[in-house]
Amino acid sequence: MFLFTIGVYSQVYNMEVEAKLHINQDNEHITIKGIAINKTKGNKNLSYKLSVFKTDQNNNKSKNQQSGSFDISSDQQKDLSTLSINFDKKSKLIILLLVYDSDKILIGKDRVVLHDEKQNSLEVRKDIADKINEFSVKVSEQSINNEVEAKIQIDQQNDFTSIKGTAFNKTEITKSLIYKLVVFNKEEDANTIEDEKHERFILLANQKVDLYSITFNLNKADKKICVLLIYDLDHNIIGQDRIVFNDDSNDRLEKKKKREQQLRQAQENSKDVSVAVKDGLELNGIVVEDTKTKPGRDFYKLFYALYSQNNINGNKVVTIKEILALGRNTKIEVIVGDDEVFSFFVRPSTEYLTKMNDYAIVRVYKHFKRQEKESKTIKRY
């Protein structure tokens, strides 16, 4: 019953108020700061407890603890307490931050373990590599990248290659997540990890962020595998991307696809019925301006900047059109192809235009996603 109760309450931690630890280690000195983030629209009166449990190489144990009450406004991040302690690599450190509501119910929690032999063992690293390989194989069977999309961007200059992990929140909910960016040499195995980085981060609604960059020397004969994984707080993988450099199997697969395509074209050309061929090029990510006033042009600039930043890259032209409305007022219409997806009356306020821009981006993104889903649906008549 005790374990079941813990399991139930762990599912609601950090939903309304998130507890977060920031740790900075400098040689044998470590600074710990506890932070609370109010994700709701209401003010809250809360309390916290920051505890540090230390076990040295002689198994001597010590405890340092701070606690207090605080008020936090809506959508605010608040520093709670800071601890500075001496710390050597032979000691194990458990850091625990707990946040309670006014009824002393635990609502926020964060925990970090430093220099734990079990966590740093080869078996654990091998288990991580096995999970990466398992999810790489089964990615098509799971709902990966539906809510949060993981993407690896590549920049090659001479023999040096830089990869950058990015995360894009497709939902309208702020999320607390963990990412892991790993570079393997030749094979996805714990013993072939060349570089890795993992860290917690906050991802706002409809936001795209850069996570971490890794640069390595890549020769034509070297095979490297780069994997980006994004986890939720329950350590479930919700986003994934994987890139393989200098993989012979990819070349063979590409040649096979070309042969199959040539065969299909030959079969279609041999039919008695003529086959229509599409002419021209398909242009993606085009945003057109048709405005009349300075606020209209300002909105277009805001929209285009956010459209490019989120890498929406739609396959239809998006038009920002300003038309005359009642009196001297004007109205902005956001049109995707021939469909109007959002409209509003213009006001010369940067804050107002920015808010309308956020709404417009969400509507445009959902419109493209809905069209993409409908194009994959088999219609029956």
XYZ file of C-alpha atoms in Angstrom:
381
model
C 0.000 0.000 0.000
C 2.872 2.405 0.822
C 4.566 1.853 -2.540
C 1.262 2.251 -4.363
C 0.608 5.573 -2.615
C 4.034 6.864 -3.642
C 3.406 5.812 -7.246
C 0.086 7.659 -7.350
C 1.445 10.914 -5.916
C 4.540 10.848 -8.153
C 2.292 11.273 -11.166
C 1.132 14.746 -10.062
C 4.507 16.227 -9.081
C 5.599 19.381 -10.922
C 2.290 19.772 -12.752
C 1.259 23.135 -11.271
C 4.473 24.157 -9.515
C 7.787 22.690 -10.632
C 10.734 22.198 -8.282
C 14.088 22.479 -10.031
C 17.714 22.171 -8.881
C 20.563 24.168 -10.436
C 24.001 22.756 -9.584
C 27.368 24.352 -10.291
C 30.525 22.375 -9.465
C 33.971 24.033 -9.359
C 36.761 21.590 -8.428
C 35.960 20.568 -4.821
C 33.341 23.233 -4.257
C 29.686 22.862 -5.226
C 26.867 25.436 -5.239
C 23.242 24.253 -5.113
C 20.276 26.514 -5.835
C 16.627 25.540 -5.476
C 14.071 27.114 -7.824
C 10.262 27.024 -8.005
C 8.296 27.673 -11.227
C 4.583 28.504 -11.032
C 2.943 27.112 -14.192
C -0.567 28.283 -13.277
C -2.393 31.615 -13.654
C -2.927 32.053 -9.887
C -0.764 33.286 -7.012
C 0.288 30.649 -4.472
C 1.541 30.488 -0.887
C 3.978 27.572 -0.605
C 6.816 26.142 1.445
C 9.985 24.258 0.522
C 12.631 21.983 1.964
C 16.123 21.695 0.431
C 18.153 18.752 1.804
C 21.675 17.551 1.023
C 22.772 14.066 2.143
C 26.516 13.369 1.957
C 28.320 10.038 2.339
C 32.150 10.105 2.245
C 34.542 7.287 1.331
C 34.595 6.084 4.975
C 30.779 5.788 4.930
C 30.398 8.770 7.286
C 27.061 10.482 6.720
C 26.071 14.120 7.112
C 22.969 16.168 6.338
C 22.417 19.826 5.504
C 18.902 21.211 5.258
C 17.163 24.539 4.635
C 13.434 25.280 4.616
C 11.041 28.192 4.495
C 7.790 29.670 3.160
C 7.337 31.860 0.095
C 4.754 33.497 -2.170
C 4.943 33.067 -5.932
C 2.959 34.916 -8.600
C 1.440 33.369 -11.719
C 3.951 32.237 -14.381
C 6.838 33.299 -12.111
C 10.192 31.637 -11.439
C 11.483 32.170 -7.889
C 14.871 31.426 -6.295
C 14.309 29.641 -2.990
C 17.640 28.930 -1.341
C 21.337 28.488 -2.121
C 23.760 26.061 -0.466
C 27.554 25.962 -0.862
C 29.485 22.925 0.366
C 32.881 21.273 -0.041
C 32.719 18.118 -2.096
C 35.239 15.576 -3.355
C 34.777 12.962 -6.066
C 35.040 10.104 -3.583
C 31.869 11.179 -1.796
C 28.290 10.450 -2.766
C 25.828 13.334 -2.690
C 22.020 13.175 -2.770
C 20.275 16.524 -3.276
C 16.527 16.718 -2.733
C 14.190 19.712 -3.240
C 10.573 19.410 -2.103
C 7.800 22.008 -2.561
C 4.571 21.869 -0.514
C 1.253 23.686 -0.906
C -0.525 25.539 1.923
C -2.025 22.217 3.133
C 1.506 20.688 3.403
C 0.842 18.385 0.445
C 3.871 17.643 -1.721
C 3.347 19.128 -5.216
C 6.899 19.645 -6.549
C 10.011 17.507 -6.416
C 13.509 17.323 -7.889
C 16.341 14.961 -6.977
C 19.967 14.747 -8.139
C 22.581 12.117 -7.217
C 26.269 12.904 -7.717
C 29.074 10.339 -7.851
C 26.939 7.289 -7.290
C 28.905 4.220 -8.402
C 25.707 2.389 -9.334
C 24.534 5.177 -11.601
C 27.933 5.500 -13.317
C 28.617 1.780 -13.729
C 29.250 0.147 -17.099
C 26.061 -1.883 -16.714
C 23.982 1.286 -16.535
C 25.749 2.791 -19.562
C 25.177 -0.442 -21.468
C 21.511 -0.377 -20.484
C 21.225 3.173 -21.881
C 22.811 2.078 -25.164
C 20.476 -0.939 -25.375
C 17.442 1.305 -24.856
C 18.659 3.702 -27.549
C 19.065 0.828 -29.989
C 15.685 -0.634 -29.055
C 13.842 2.630 -29.605
C 15.731 3.247 -32.858
C 14.315 0.001 -34.226
C 10.780 0.500 -32.909
C 10.402 4.225 -33.558
C 7.783 3.669 -36.286
C 5.649 1.634 -33.879
C 5.407 4.350 -31.240
C 3.990 7.863 -30.988
C 7.415 9.532 -31.089
C 7.727 13.230 -32.079
C 3.946 13.753 -31.942
C 3.940 16.318 -29.113
C 7.641 17.211 -28.900
C 9.802 16.839 -32.000
C 13.504 16.048 -31.674
C 15.700 17.094 -34.592
C 19.437 16.897 -35.288
C 20.815 19.683 -37.483
C 24.138 19.166 -39.316
C 26.837 21.682 -40.264
C 29.874 20.312 -42.161
C 33.054 22.321 -42.759
C 36.008 20.457 -44.275
C 36.749 17.439 -42.061
C 34.849 18.833 -39.066
C 31.165 18.136 -38.516
C 28.933 19.881 -35.987
C 25.594 18.466 -34.889
C 23.038 20.457 -32.938
C 20.052 19.008 -31.158
C 16.789 20.965 -31.233
C 13.401 20.442 -29.601
C 10.044 21.786 -30.819
C 6.974 21.783 -28.565
C 3.969 21.167 -30.831
C 1.462 21.524 -27.997
C 0.040 24.520 -26.125
C 1.368 23.256 -22.768
C 4.704 24.158 -21.149
C 6.730 20.993 -20.571
C 9.627 20.024 -18.291
C 11.817 17.540 -20.164
C 15.193 15.809 -20.308
C 17.332 15.399 -23.412
C 20.248 13.083 -24.238
C 22.515 13.704 -27.236
C 24.950 10.833 -27.916
C 27.630 10.251 -30.577
C 28.657 6.611 -31.136
C 31.752 5.450 -32.993
C 30.888 2.697 -35.555
C 28.237 0.920 -33.441
C 25.572 1.805 -30.875
C 27.249 0.260 -27.871
C 28.176 1.491 -24.389
C 31.871 0.971 -25.133
C 31.769 3.065 -28.327
C 30.252 6.261 -26.866
C 32.467 9.053 -28.144
C 30.599 12.023 -26.683
C 27.360 12.544 -24.823
C 25.361 15.267 -23.092
C 22.175 15.104 -21.044
C 20.326 17.843 -19.187
C 16.915 18.945 -17.967
C 15.192 21.874 -19.686
C 11.905 23.795 -19.868
C 10.086 23.986 -23.228
C 7.332 26.574 -23.581
C 4.200 26.038 -25.661
C 4.852 26.198 -29.437
C 8.539 26.957 -28.790
C 11.620 25.648 -30.594
C 14.947 25.675 -28.708
C 18.548 24.688 -29.404
C 19.741 22.086 -26.890
C 23.446 21.321 -27.331
C 26.132 21.162 -30.028
C 28.870 18.561 -30.519
C 31.753 18.940 -33.001
C 33.895 16.024 -34.169
C 36.407 15.159 -36.885
C 34.775 13.055 -39.594
C 36.749 11.264 -42.299
C 35.131 9.529 -45.258
C 36.053 6.137 -43.831
C 34.631 6.829 -40.355
C 31.169 5.671 -39.437
C 29.444 7.629 -36.679
C 25.941 7.403 -35.263
C 24.269 10.413 -33.628
C 21.156 9.925 -31.510
C 18.966 12.576 -29.857
C 16.398 11.425 -27.307
C 13.903 13.565 -25.392
C 12.273 12.180 -22.236
C 9.365 13.341 -20.094
C 9.684 13.435 -16.293
C 8.632 9.772 -16.119
C 11.610 8.899 -18.371
C 9.399 7.912 -21.300
C 10.909 8.744 -24.692
C 8.624 11.224 -26.486
C 11.037 12.602 -29.127
C 13.820 11.001 -31.154
C 16.104 11.603 -34.109
C 18.980 9.503 -35.439
C 21.610 10.171 -38.117
C 24.276 7.813 -39.442
C 27.389 9.155 -41.195
C 29.235 7.053 -43.820
C 26.880 4.091 -43.618
C 27.271 1.670 -46.539
C 23.869 0.140 -45.858
C 22.246 3.517 -46.571
C 23.964 3.637 -49.980
C 22.723 0.164 -50.837
C 19.207 1.076 -49.736
C 19.274 4.264 -51.806
C 20.401 2.352 -54.901
C 17.637 -0.194 -54.336
C 15.037 2.587 -54.098
C 16.304 4.115 -57.368
C 16.074 0.761 -59.145
C 12.513 0.247 -57.876
C 11.565 3.762 -58.977
C 13.006 3.189 -62.460
C 11.084 -0.079 -62.684
C 7.800 1.616 -61.709
C 8.361 4.361 -64.268
C 9.062 1.793 -66.980
C 5.859 -0.075 -66.083
C 3.785 3.132 -66.132
C 5.208 4.195 -69.499
C 4.300 0.804 -70.964
C 0.596 1.184 -70.111
C -1.949 2.005 -72.818
C -3.513 4.697 -70.603
C -1.563 7.926 -70.558
C -0.133 8.974 -67.237
C -0.282 12.623 -66.252
C 3.073 14.084 -65.198
C 3.306 16.943 -62.778
C 5.243 19.919 -64.086
C 7.017 22.654 -62.176
C 8.508 22.884 -58.682
C 6.853 22.806 -55.286
C 7.871 25.817 -53.183
C 7.679 25.461 -49.416
C 7.770 28.005 -46.617
C 6.518 31.015 -48.648
C 4.917 33.914 -46.726
C 3.467 36.799 -48.781
C 2.776 40.324 -47.491
C -0.270 42.328 -48.588
C -0.521 45.064 -45.927
C -1.519 48.750 -45.981
C -0.414 50.244 -42.644
C 2.666 50.225 -40.428
C 1.014 47.984 -37.745
C 0.144 45.574 -40.563
C 3.755 45.495 -41.741
C 4.925 45.053 -38.133
C 2.639 42.047 -37.753
C 3.975 40.547 -40.984
C 7.559 40.860 -39.687
C 6.609 39.230 -36.360
C 4.762 36.411 -38.114
C 7.509 35.691 -40.642
C 10.185 35.636 -37.903
C 8.218 33.146 -35.766
C 7.198 31.092 -38.838
C 10.874 30.696 -39.818
C 12.058 30.113 -36.250
C 9.619 27.221 -35.745
C 10.614 25.754 -39.143
C 6.978 25.162 -40.177
C 7.897 25.149 -43.883
C 4.351 24.616 -45.176
C 3.691 23.418 -48.725
C 1.151 26.201 -49.385
C 1.637 29.951 -49.588
C 0.706 31.857 -46.418
C -0.645 35.347 -47.114
C -0.792 38.137 -44.531
C -3.546 40.341 -45.974
C -4.757 43.641 -44.522
C -8.198 44.875 -45.556
C -10.334 47.910 -44.693
C -12.875 47.309 -41.934
C -15.362 49.502 -40.037
C -14.562 53.198 -40.134
C -10.838 53.775 -40.306
C -9.999 50.399 -38.818
C -8.221 47.663 -40.714
C -8.327 43.905 -40.352
C -5.572 41.299 -40.777
C -6.465 38.008 -42.464
C -4.049 35.063 -42.309
C -4.706 32.910 -45.380
C -3.183 29.488 -46.124
C -3.632 28.711 -49.796
C -7.294 29.651 -50.286
C -8.358 29.085 -46.661
C -8.612 31.869 -44.082
C -7.417 30.405 -40.775
C -7.250 33.497 -38.536
C -8.289 37.169 -38.530
C -8.314 40.112 -36.127
C -8.770 43.898 -36.037
C -5.478 45.800 -36.042
C -4.342 47.869 -33.059
C -1.024 49.798 -33.004
C 0.276 47.986 -29.919
C 3.362 45.770 -30.046
C 2.129 43.662 -27.121
C -1.242 43.132 -28.822
C 0.331 42.270 -32.195
C 2.720 39.822 -30.520
C -0.185 38.068 -28.794
C -2.174 37.878 -32.045
C 0.955 36.538 -33.753
C 1.168 33.668 -31.251
C -2.467 32.759 -31.970
C -1.922 32.988 -35.741
C 1.145 30.714 -35.715
C -0.754 28.041 -33.780
C -3.715 28.203 -36.210
C -1.440 27.994 -39.267
C 0.551 25.095 -37.808
C -2.612 23.145 -36.935
C -4.007 23.801 -40.418
C -0.920 22.291 -42.092
C -0.978 19.310 -39.720
C -4.676 18.701 -40.410
C -4.054 18.793 -44.165
C -1.122 16.415 -43.782
C -3.288 14.000 -41.804
C -6.129 14.202 -44.336
C -3.735 13.539 -47.232
C -2.735 10.250 -45.599
C -6.343 9.170 -45.047
C -7.899 6.831 -47.612
C -11.180 8.357 -48.792
C -14.046 5.990 -49.547
C -16.953 6.953 -51.825
